[in-house]
Short mmCIF file of C-alpha atoms in Angstrom, two decimals:
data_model
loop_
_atom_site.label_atom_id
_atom_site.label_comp_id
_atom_site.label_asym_id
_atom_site.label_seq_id
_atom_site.Cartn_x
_atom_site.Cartn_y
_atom_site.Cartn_z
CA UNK X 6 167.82 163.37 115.75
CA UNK X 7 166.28 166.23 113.91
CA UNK X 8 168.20 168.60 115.61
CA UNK X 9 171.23 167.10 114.77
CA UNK X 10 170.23 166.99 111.12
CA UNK X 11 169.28 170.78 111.40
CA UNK X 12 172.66 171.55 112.73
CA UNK X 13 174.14 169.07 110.16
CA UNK X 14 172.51 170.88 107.45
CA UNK X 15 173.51 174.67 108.76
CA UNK X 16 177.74 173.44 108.93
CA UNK X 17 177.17 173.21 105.17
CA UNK X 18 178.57 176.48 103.09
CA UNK X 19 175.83 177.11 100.77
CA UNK X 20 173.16 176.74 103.16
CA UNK X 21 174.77 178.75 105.96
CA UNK X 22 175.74 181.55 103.18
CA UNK X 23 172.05 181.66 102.34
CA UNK X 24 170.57 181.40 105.27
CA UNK X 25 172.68 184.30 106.65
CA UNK X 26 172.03 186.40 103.37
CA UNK X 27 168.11 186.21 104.15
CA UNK X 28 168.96 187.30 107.88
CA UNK X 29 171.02 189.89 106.75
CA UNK X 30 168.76 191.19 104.13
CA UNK X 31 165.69 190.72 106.55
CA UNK X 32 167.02 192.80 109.16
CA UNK X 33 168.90 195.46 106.57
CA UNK X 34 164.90 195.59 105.41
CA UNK X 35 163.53 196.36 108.53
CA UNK X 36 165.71 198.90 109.60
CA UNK X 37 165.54 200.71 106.42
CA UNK X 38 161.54 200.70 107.03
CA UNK X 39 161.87 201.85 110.06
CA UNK X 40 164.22 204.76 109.38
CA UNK X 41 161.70 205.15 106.52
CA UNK X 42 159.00 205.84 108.79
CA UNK X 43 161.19 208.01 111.33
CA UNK X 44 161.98 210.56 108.38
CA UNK X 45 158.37 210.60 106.87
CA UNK X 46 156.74 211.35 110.17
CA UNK X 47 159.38 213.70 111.30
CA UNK X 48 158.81 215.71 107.77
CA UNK X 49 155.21 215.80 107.97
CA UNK X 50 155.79 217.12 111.64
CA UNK X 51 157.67 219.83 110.18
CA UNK X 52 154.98 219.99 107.49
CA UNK X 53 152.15 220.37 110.16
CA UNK X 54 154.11 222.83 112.15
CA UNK X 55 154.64 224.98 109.34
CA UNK X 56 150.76 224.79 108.84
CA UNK X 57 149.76 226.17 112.56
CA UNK X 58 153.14 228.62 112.10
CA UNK X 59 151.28 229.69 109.05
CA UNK X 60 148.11 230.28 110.59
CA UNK X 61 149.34 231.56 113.54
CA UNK X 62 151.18 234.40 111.72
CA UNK X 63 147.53 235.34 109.61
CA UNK X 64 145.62 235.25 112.61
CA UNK X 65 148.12 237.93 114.31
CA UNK X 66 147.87 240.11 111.70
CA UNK X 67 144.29 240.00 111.44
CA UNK X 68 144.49 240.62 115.01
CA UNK X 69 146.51 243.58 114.95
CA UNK X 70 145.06 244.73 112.04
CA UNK X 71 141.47 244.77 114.34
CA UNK X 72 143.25 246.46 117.04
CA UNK X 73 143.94 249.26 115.50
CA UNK X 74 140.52 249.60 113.81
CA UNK X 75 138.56 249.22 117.14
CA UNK X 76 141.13 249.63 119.82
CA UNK X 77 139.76 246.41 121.69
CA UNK X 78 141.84 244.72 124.18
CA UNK X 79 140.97 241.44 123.97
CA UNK X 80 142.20 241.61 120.17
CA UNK X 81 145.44 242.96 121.03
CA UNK X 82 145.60 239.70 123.72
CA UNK X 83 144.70 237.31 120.81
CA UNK X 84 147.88 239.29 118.60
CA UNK X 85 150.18 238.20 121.48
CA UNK X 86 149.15 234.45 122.07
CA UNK X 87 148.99 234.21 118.15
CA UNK X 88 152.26 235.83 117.50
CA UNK X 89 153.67 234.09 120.41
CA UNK X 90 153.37 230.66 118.15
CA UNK X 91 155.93 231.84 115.00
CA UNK X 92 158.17 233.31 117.81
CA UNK X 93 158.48 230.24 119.51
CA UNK X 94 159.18 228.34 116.53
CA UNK X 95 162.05 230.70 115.34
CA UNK X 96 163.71 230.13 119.14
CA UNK X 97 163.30 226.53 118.79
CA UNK X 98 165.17 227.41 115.24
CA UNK X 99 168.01 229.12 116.85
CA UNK X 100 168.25 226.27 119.47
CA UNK X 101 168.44 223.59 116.94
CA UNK X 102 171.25 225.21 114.60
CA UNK X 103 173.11 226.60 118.53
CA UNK X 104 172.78 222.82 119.64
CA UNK X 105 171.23 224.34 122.55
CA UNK X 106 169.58 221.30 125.28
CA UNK X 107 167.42 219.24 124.17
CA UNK X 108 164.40 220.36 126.95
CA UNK X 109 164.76 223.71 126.00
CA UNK X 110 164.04 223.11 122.30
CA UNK X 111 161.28 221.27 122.58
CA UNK X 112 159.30 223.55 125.23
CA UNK X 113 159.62 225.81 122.27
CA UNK X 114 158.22 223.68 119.57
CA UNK X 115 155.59 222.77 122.34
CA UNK X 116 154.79 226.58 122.55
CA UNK X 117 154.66 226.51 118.22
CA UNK X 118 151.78 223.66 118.43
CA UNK X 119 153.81 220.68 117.69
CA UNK X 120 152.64 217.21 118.40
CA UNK X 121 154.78 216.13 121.54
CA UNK X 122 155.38 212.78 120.43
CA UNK X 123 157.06 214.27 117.14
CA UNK X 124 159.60 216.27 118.79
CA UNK X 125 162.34 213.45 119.18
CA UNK X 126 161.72 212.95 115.81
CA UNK X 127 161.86 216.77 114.41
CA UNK X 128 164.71 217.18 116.37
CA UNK X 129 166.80 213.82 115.25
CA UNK X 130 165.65 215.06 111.56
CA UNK X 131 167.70 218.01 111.55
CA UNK X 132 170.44 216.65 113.51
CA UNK X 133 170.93 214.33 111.02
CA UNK X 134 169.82 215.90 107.60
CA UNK X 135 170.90 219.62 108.59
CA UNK X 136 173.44 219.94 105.65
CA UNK X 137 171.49 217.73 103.13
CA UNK X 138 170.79 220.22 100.58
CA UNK X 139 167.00 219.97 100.75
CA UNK X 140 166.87 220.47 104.49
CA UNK X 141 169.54 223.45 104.30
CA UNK X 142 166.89 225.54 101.29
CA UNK X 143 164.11 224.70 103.90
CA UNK X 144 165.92 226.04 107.29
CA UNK X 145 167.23 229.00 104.79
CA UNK X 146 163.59 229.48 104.38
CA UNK X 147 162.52 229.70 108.17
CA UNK X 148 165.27 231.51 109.28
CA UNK X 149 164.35 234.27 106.77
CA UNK X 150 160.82 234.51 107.86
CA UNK X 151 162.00 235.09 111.73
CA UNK X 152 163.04 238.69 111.49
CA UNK X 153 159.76 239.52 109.53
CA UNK X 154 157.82 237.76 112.60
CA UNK X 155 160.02 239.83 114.68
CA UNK X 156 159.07 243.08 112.95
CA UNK X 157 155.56 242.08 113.31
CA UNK X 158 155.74 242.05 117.04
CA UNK X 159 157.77 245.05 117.27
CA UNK X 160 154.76 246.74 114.97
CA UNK X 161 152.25 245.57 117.11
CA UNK X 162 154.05 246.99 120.48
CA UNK X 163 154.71 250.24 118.92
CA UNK X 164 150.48 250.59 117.74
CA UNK X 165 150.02 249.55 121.24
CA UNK X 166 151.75 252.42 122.74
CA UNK X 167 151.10 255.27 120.19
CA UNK X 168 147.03 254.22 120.37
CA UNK X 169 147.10 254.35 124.67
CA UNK X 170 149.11 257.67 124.18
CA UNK X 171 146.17 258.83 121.49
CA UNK X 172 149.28 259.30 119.32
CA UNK X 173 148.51 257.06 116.11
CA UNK X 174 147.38 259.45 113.48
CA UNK X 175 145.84 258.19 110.49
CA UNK X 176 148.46 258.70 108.91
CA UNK X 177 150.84 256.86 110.74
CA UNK X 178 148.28 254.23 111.20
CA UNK X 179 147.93 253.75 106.98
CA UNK X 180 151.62 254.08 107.16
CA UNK X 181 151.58 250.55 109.81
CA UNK X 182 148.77 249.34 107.85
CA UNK X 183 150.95 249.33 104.74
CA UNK X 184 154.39 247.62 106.60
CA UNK X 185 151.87 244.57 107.98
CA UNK X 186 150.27 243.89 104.50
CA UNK X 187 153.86 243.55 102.71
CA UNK X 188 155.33 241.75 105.98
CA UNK X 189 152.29 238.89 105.72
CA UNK X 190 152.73 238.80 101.40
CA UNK X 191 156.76 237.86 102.21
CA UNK X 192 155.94 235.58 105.00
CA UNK X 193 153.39 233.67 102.43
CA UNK X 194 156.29 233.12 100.48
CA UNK X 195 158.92 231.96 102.87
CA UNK X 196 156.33 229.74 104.28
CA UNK X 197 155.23 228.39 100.78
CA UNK X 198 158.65 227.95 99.99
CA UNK X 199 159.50 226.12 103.70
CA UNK X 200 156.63 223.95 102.69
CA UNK X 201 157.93 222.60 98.62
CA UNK X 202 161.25 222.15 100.04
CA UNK X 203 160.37 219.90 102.61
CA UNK X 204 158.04 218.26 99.93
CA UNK X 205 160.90 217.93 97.23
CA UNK X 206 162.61 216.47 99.94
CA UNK X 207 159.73 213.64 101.28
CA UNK X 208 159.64 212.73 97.66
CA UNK X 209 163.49 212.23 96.69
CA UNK X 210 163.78 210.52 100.10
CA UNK X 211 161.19 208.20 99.33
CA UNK X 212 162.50 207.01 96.35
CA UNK X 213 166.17 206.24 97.10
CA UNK X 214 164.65 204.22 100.08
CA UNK X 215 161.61 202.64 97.79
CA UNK X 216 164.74 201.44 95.54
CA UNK X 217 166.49 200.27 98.38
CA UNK X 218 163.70 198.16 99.69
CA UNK X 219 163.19 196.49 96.52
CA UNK X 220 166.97 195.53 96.10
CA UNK X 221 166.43 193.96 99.86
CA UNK X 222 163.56 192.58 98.88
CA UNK X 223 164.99 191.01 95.36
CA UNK X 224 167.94 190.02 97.55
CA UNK X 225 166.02 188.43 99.95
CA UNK X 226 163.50 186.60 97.22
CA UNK X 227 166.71 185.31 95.43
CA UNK X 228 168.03 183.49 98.54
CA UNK X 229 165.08 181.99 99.72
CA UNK X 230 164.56 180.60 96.10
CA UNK X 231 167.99 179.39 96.04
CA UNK X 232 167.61 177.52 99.69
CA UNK X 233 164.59 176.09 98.34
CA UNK X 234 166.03 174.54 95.26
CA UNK X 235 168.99 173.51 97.19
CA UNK X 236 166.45 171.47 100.28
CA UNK X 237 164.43 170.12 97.26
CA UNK X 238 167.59 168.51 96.46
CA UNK X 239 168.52 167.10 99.81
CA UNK X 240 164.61 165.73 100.05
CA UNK X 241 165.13 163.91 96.65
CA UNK X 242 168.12 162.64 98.14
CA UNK X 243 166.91 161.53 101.56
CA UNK X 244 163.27 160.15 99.34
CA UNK X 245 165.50 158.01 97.43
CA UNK X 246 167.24 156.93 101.26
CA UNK X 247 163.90 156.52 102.67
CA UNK X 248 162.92 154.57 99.56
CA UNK X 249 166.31 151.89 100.27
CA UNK X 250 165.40 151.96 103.66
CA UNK X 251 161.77 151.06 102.87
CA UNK X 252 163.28 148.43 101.07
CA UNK X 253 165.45 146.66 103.66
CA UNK X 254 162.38 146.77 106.33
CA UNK X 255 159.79 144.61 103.79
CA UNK X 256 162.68 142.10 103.73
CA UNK X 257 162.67 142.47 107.62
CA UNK X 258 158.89 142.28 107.84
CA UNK X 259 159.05 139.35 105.84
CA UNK X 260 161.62 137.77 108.69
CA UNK X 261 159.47 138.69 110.90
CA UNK X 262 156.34 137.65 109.46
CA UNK X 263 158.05 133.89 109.90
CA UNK X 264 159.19 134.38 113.35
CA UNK X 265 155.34 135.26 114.10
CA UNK X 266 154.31 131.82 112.35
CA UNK X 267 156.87 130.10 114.27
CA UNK X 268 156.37 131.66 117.25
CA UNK X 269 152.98 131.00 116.90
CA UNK X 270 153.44 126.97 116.09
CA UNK X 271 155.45 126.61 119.21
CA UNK X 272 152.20 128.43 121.20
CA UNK X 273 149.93 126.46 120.00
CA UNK X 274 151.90 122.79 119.82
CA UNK X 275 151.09 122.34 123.53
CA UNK X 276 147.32 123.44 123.36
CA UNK X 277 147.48 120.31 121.14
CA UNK X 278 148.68 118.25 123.30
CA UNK X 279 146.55 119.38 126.17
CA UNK X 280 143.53 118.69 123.83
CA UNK X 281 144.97 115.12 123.96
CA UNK X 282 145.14 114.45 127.36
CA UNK X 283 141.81 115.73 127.72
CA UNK X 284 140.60 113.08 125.21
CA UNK X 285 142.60 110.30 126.95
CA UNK X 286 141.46 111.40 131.13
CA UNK X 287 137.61 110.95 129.07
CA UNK X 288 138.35 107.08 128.71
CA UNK X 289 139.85 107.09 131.68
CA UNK X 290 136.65 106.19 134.55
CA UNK X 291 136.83 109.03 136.64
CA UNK X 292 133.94 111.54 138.56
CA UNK X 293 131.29 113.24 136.41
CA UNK X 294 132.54 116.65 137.84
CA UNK X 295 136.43 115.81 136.29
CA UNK X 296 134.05 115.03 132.86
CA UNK X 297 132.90 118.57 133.47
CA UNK X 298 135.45 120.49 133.90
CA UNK X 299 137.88 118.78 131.56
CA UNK X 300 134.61 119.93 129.01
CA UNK X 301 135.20 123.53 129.87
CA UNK X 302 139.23 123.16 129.90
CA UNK X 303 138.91 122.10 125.99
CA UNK X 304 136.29 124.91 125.60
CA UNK X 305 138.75 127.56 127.35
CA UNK X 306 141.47 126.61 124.80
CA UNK X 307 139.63 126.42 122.04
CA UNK X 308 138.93 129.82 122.46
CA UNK X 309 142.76 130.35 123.41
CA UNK X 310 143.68 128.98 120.01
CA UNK X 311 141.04 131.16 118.34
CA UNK X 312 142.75 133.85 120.34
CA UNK X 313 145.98 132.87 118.67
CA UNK X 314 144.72 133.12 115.28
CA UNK X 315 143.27 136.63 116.15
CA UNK X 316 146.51 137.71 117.05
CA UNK X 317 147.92 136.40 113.52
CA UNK X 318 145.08 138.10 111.55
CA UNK X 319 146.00 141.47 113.99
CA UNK X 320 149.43 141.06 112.97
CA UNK X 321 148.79 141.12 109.09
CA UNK X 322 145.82 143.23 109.73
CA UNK X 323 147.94 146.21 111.15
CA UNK X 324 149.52 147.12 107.75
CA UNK X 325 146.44 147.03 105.98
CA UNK X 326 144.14 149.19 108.29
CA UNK X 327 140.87 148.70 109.98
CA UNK X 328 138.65 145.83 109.70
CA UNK X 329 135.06 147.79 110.19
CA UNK X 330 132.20 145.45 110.96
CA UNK X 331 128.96 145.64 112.93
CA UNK X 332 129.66 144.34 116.60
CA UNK X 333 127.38 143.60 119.80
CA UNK X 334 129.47 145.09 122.77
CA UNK X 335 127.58 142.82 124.75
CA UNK X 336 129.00 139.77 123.34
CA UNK X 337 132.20 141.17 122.68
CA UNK X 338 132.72 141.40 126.16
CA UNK X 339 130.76 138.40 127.51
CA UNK X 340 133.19 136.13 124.78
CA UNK X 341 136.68 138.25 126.76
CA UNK X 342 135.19 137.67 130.07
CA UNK X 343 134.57 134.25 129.18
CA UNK X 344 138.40 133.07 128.65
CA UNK X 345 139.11 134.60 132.34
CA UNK X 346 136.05 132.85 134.14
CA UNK X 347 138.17 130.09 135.67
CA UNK X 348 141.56 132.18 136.45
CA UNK X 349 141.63 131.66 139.68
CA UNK X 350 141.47 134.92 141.06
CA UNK X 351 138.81 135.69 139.58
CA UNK X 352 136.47 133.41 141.36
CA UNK X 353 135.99 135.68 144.04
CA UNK X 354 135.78 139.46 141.51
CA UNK X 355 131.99 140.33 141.12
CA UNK X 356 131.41 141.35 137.87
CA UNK X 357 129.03 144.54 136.59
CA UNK X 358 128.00 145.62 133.30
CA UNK X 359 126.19 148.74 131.77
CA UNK X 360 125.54 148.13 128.62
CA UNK X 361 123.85 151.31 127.29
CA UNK X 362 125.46 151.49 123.57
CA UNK X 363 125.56 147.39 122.04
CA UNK X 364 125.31 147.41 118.71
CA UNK X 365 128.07 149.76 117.46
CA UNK X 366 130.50 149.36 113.92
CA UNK X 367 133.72 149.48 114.32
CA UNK X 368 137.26 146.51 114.66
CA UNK X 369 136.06 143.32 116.42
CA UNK X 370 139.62 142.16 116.57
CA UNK X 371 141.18 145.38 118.43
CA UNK X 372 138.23 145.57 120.72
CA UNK X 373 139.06 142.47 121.98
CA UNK X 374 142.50 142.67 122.15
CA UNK X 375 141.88 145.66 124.29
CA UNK X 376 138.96 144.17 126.44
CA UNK X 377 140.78 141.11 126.74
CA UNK X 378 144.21 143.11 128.10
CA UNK X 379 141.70 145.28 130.43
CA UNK X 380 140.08 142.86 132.27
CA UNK X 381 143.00 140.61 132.88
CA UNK X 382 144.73 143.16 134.25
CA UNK X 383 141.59 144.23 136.38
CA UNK X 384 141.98 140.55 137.68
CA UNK X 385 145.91 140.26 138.11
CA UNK X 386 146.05 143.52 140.01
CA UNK X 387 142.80 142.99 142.29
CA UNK X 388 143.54 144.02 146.06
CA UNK X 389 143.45 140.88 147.81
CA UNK X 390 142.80 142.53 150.84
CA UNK X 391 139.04 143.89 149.83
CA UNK X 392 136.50 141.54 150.70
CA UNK X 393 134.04 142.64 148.13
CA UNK X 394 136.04 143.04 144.90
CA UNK X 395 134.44 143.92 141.67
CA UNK X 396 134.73 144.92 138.07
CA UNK X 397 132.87 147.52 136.42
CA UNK X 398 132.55 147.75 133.05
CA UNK X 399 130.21 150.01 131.28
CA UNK X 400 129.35 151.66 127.26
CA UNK X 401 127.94 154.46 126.29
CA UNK X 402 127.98 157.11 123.33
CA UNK X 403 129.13 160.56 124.09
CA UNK X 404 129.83 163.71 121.49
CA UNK X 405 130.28 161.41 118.34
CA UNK X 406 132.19 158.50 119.85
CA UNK X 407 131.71 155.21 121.13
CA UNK X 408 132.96 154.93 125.13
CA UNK X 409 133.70 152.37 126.90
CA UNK X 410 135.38 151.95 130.53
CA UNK X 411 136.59 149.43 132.78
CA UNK X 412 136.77 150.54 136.49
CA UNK X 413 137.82 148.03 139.45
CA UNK X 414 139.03 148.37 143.25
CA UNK X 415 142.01 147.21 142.75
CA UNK X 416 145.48 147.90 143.83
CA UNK X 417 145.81 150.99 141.72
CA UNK X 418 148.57 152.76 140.01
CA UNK X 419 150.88 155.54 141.49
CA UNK X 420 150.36 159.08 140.20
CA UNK X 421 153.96 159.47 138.36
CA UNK X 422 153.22 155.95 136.46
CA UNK X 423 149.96 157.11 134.86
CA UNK X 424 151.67 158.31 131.20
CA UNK X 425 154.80 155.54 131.73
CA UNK X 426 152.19 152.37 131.91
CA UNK X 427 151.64 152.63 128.31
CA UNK X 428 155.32 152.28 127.47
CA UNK X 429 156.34 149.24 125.82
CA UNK X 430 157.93 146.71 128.42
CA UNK X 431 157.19 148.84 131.44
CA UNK X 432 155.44 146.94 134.06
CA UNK X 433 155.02 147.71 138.02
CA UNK X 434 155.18 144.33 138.65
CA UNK X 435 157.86 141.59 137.12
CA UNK X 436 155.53 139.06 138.39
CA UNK X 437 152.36 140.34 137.11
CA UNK X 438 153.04 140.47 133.16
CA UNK X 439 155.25 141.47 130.51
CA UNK X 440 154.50 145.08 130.26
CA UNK X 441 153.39 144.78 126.43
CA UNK X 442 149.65 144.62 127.10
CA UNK X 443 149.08 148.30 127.47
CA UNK X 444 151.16 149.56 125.32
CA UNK X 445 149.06 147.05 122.30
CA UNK X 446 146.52 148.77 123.75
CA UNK X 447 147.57 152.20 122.84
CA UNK X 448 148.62 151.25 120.05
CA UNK X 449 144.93 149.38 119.17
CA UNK X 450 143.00 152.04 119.94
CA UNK X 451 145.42 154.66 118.10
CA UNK X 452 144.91 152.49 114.49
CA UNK X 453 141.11 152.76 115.88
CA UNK X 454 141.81 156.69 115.46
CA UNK X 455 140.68 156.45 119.29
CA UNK X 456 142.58 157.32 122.32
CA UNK X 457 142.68 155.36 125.79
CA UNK X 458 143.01 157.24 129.34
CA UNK X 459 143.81 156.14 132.52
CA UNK X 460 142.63 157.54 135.61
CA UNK X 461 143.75 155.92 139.01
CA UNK X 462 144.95 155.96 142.50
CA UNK X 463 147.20 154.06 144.82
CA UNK X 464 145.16 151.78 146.54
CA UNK X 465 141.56 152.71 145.50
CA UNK X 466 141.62 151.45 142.36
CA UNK X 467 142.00 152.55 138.39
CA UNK X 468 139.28 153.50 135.73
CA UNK X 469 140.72 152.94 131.79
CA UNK X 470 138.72 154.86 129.45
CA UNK X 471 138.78 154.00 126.01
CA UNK X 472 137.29 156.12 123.30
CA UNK X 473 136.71 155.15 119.59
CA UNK X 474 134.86 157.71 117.41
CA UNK X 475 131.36 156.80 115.77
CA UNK X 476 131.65 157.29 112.15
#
């Protein structure tokens, strides 16, 4: 039923223009976030690059620079692997703006120092932003810086020779020594300027996308607003339903309050009459045992009729809520067991109690109801087979409720039955009873804010567990 109102409710135009403008807007949202993140973290890849192609490029000329000072290999090796990070970087530059393969661009930025989980992004960057002016000032940039790199290297090879030959003069070498000091002041520049571009860029970018997440956002916040004023409509609509309905079922409760009464009258009208015959077999002469028994017939349905009028009170009691009163378990179920002593098959059931929780506060009238619906159907369902038949019923308390169970070797209950035994008018046996007993006693022990469990097997027998809580 809910479904179908769901689906009711989406086949109508406003809601299904709303709801689809919120979807729309969500997912327009997070895509622009994510494409938000893409581009910052591929531009501060590019940022950090530029900071180790920076570095890289000083620490080569300082390199160099101590090479031809001290003529020390190991500085001329640490020129070479420094250089070698700026050079890779400007082949990776060439690849990006030849579209060379992907592989082969990023074993150069690999070679520059580059994070390897930014390259996809660095590379989808440019792909995408190559001719966006911001990213075209900040290639401009790099690819100016390359030849100077170049010229670096082809410095450093040239000192490497003439100093092995013994050919670098002084003068020549103040000469180099002058090239490498305006070579690193340009670089600073081109790499400065690399550097605010790419910044200028990070900014602008994150404001046309910070305005587009609030319009989203906005857009978003304006339809779920609008679906909310439109449901609180509907649920004033269906309150003032509910309310009509409400209506029609105290007139029905009302009907059916008299159908109780009636139903009720006719119960007890031959309970009466039995009460009569009773009094009429007493002037009758007839054995002292007869006397007896007919004495314990009018006590049974006196009780029966008090029974009745327990029912009536449960029926008006059930709208109104619990009836909490202090209770002795004990007599509770010594008064329930008493209406079944002389069912016949019974006569033969031993029965065993366990008292170990008796005085207790809690609904007289449901526990009996229950009791009364447990045991009788511990004694209609007893396996007549068994020769030594019993009833076990025991109380305890246990983690803040009251517990009490009612265990017997009776015929049991299959497996698959277990959950469908509390359904109203299910029974396993036509013969046996009605099927409404266990299902009032779900429902009992549910207005008890209590629960009732079943645990049983075919033909060993079935242990209810009902469980009320303490306070």
């Amino acid at each position: 039923m809910n479904r179908l109102k769901a689906l009711g409710l989406l086949k109508q135009p406003q809601i299904f223009i709303l709801l689809t403008t919120t979807i729309c807007s969500g997912l327009l949202l997070i895509l622009i976030n994510f494409y938000t993140i893409k581009i910052l973290n591929a531009t501060r890849a590019y940022v950090n690059g530029e900071s180790h192609y920076s570095k890289s490029q000083k620490d080569a000329t300082r390199y160099l620079i101590s090479f031809m000072l001290t003529s020390d290999q190991t500085q001329w090796q640490k020129f070479h692997r420094a250089l070698a990070v700026p050079l890779a970087d400007g082949r990776a530059r060439v690849g990006l703006v030849n579209n060379s393969p992907a592989q082969q661009i990023k074993e150069d930025l690999l070679i520059g120092r580059n994070n390897e989980e930014d390259l996809d992004d660095m590379i989808w960057l440019y792909q995408q932003f190559k001719d966006v002016s911001y990213m075209k000032s900040a290639i401009h940039q790099w690819q100016q810086a390359d030849p100077l790199i170049k010229r670096l290297d082809t410095i450093g090879n040239e000192v490497y020779y003439q100093l092995t030959e013994g050919k670098l003069t002084p003068e020549v070498k103040e000469k180099y020594l002058d090239e490498i000091g305006e070579l690193s002041a340009q670089l600073t520049i081109f790499q400065q300027e690399f550097s605010d571009q790419l910044g200028q860029s990070s900014r602008a970018l994150k404001g046309y996308l910070l305005w587009a997440n609030i319009f989203f956002i906005l857009v978003t916040i304006i339809c779920v607003s609008a679906y909310y004023f439109v449901m609180v409509k509907k649920l004033t609509d269906s309150k003032n339903e509910i309310e009509q309905v409400n209506s029609d079922l105290i007139v029905a409760n009302k009907e059916l309050d008299h159908f109780v009464h009636s139903a009720t009258h006719d119960l007890r009208s031959p309970i009466a009459l039995l009460k009569g015959i009773i009094n009429v077999i007493r002037q009758e002469e007839s054995p002292e045992k007869v006397t007896e028994l007919l004495d314990m017939m009018e006590v049974s349905l006196n009780r029966q009729d008090q029974f009745i009028s327990d029912i009536i009170d449960y029926s008006k009691n059930k709208r109104s809520g619990l009836i909490l009163e202090p209770l002795s378990m004990s007599k509770i179920i010594d008064d329930v067991l008493s209406q079944l002593h002389y069912i016949g098959e019974k006569s033969d059931i031993e029965i065993k109690k366990k008292i170990e929780v008796d005085e207790i506060f809690s609904d007289g009238l449901r526990l009996k109801i229950i009791l009364n619906n447990l045991l009788s159907n511990a004694v209609k369902y007893a396996d007549e087979t068994k020769p030594n038949r019993f009833i076990f019923i025991k109380t305890y308390a246990q983690s803040g409720s009251y517990v009490v169970e009612v265990e017997d070797n009776g015929i049991g209950i299959k497996k698959e039955h277990h959950e469908a035994i509390f359904e109203m008018f299910f029974v396993t046996n036509s013969n046996k009873g009605s099927g409404l007993g266990l299902s009032i006693v779900q429902e009992a022990a549910q207005k008890m804010n209590g629960t009732i469990s079943v645990v049983s097997e075919l033909g060993q027998g079935s242990k209810f567990t009902l469980k009320i809580p303490r306070n």
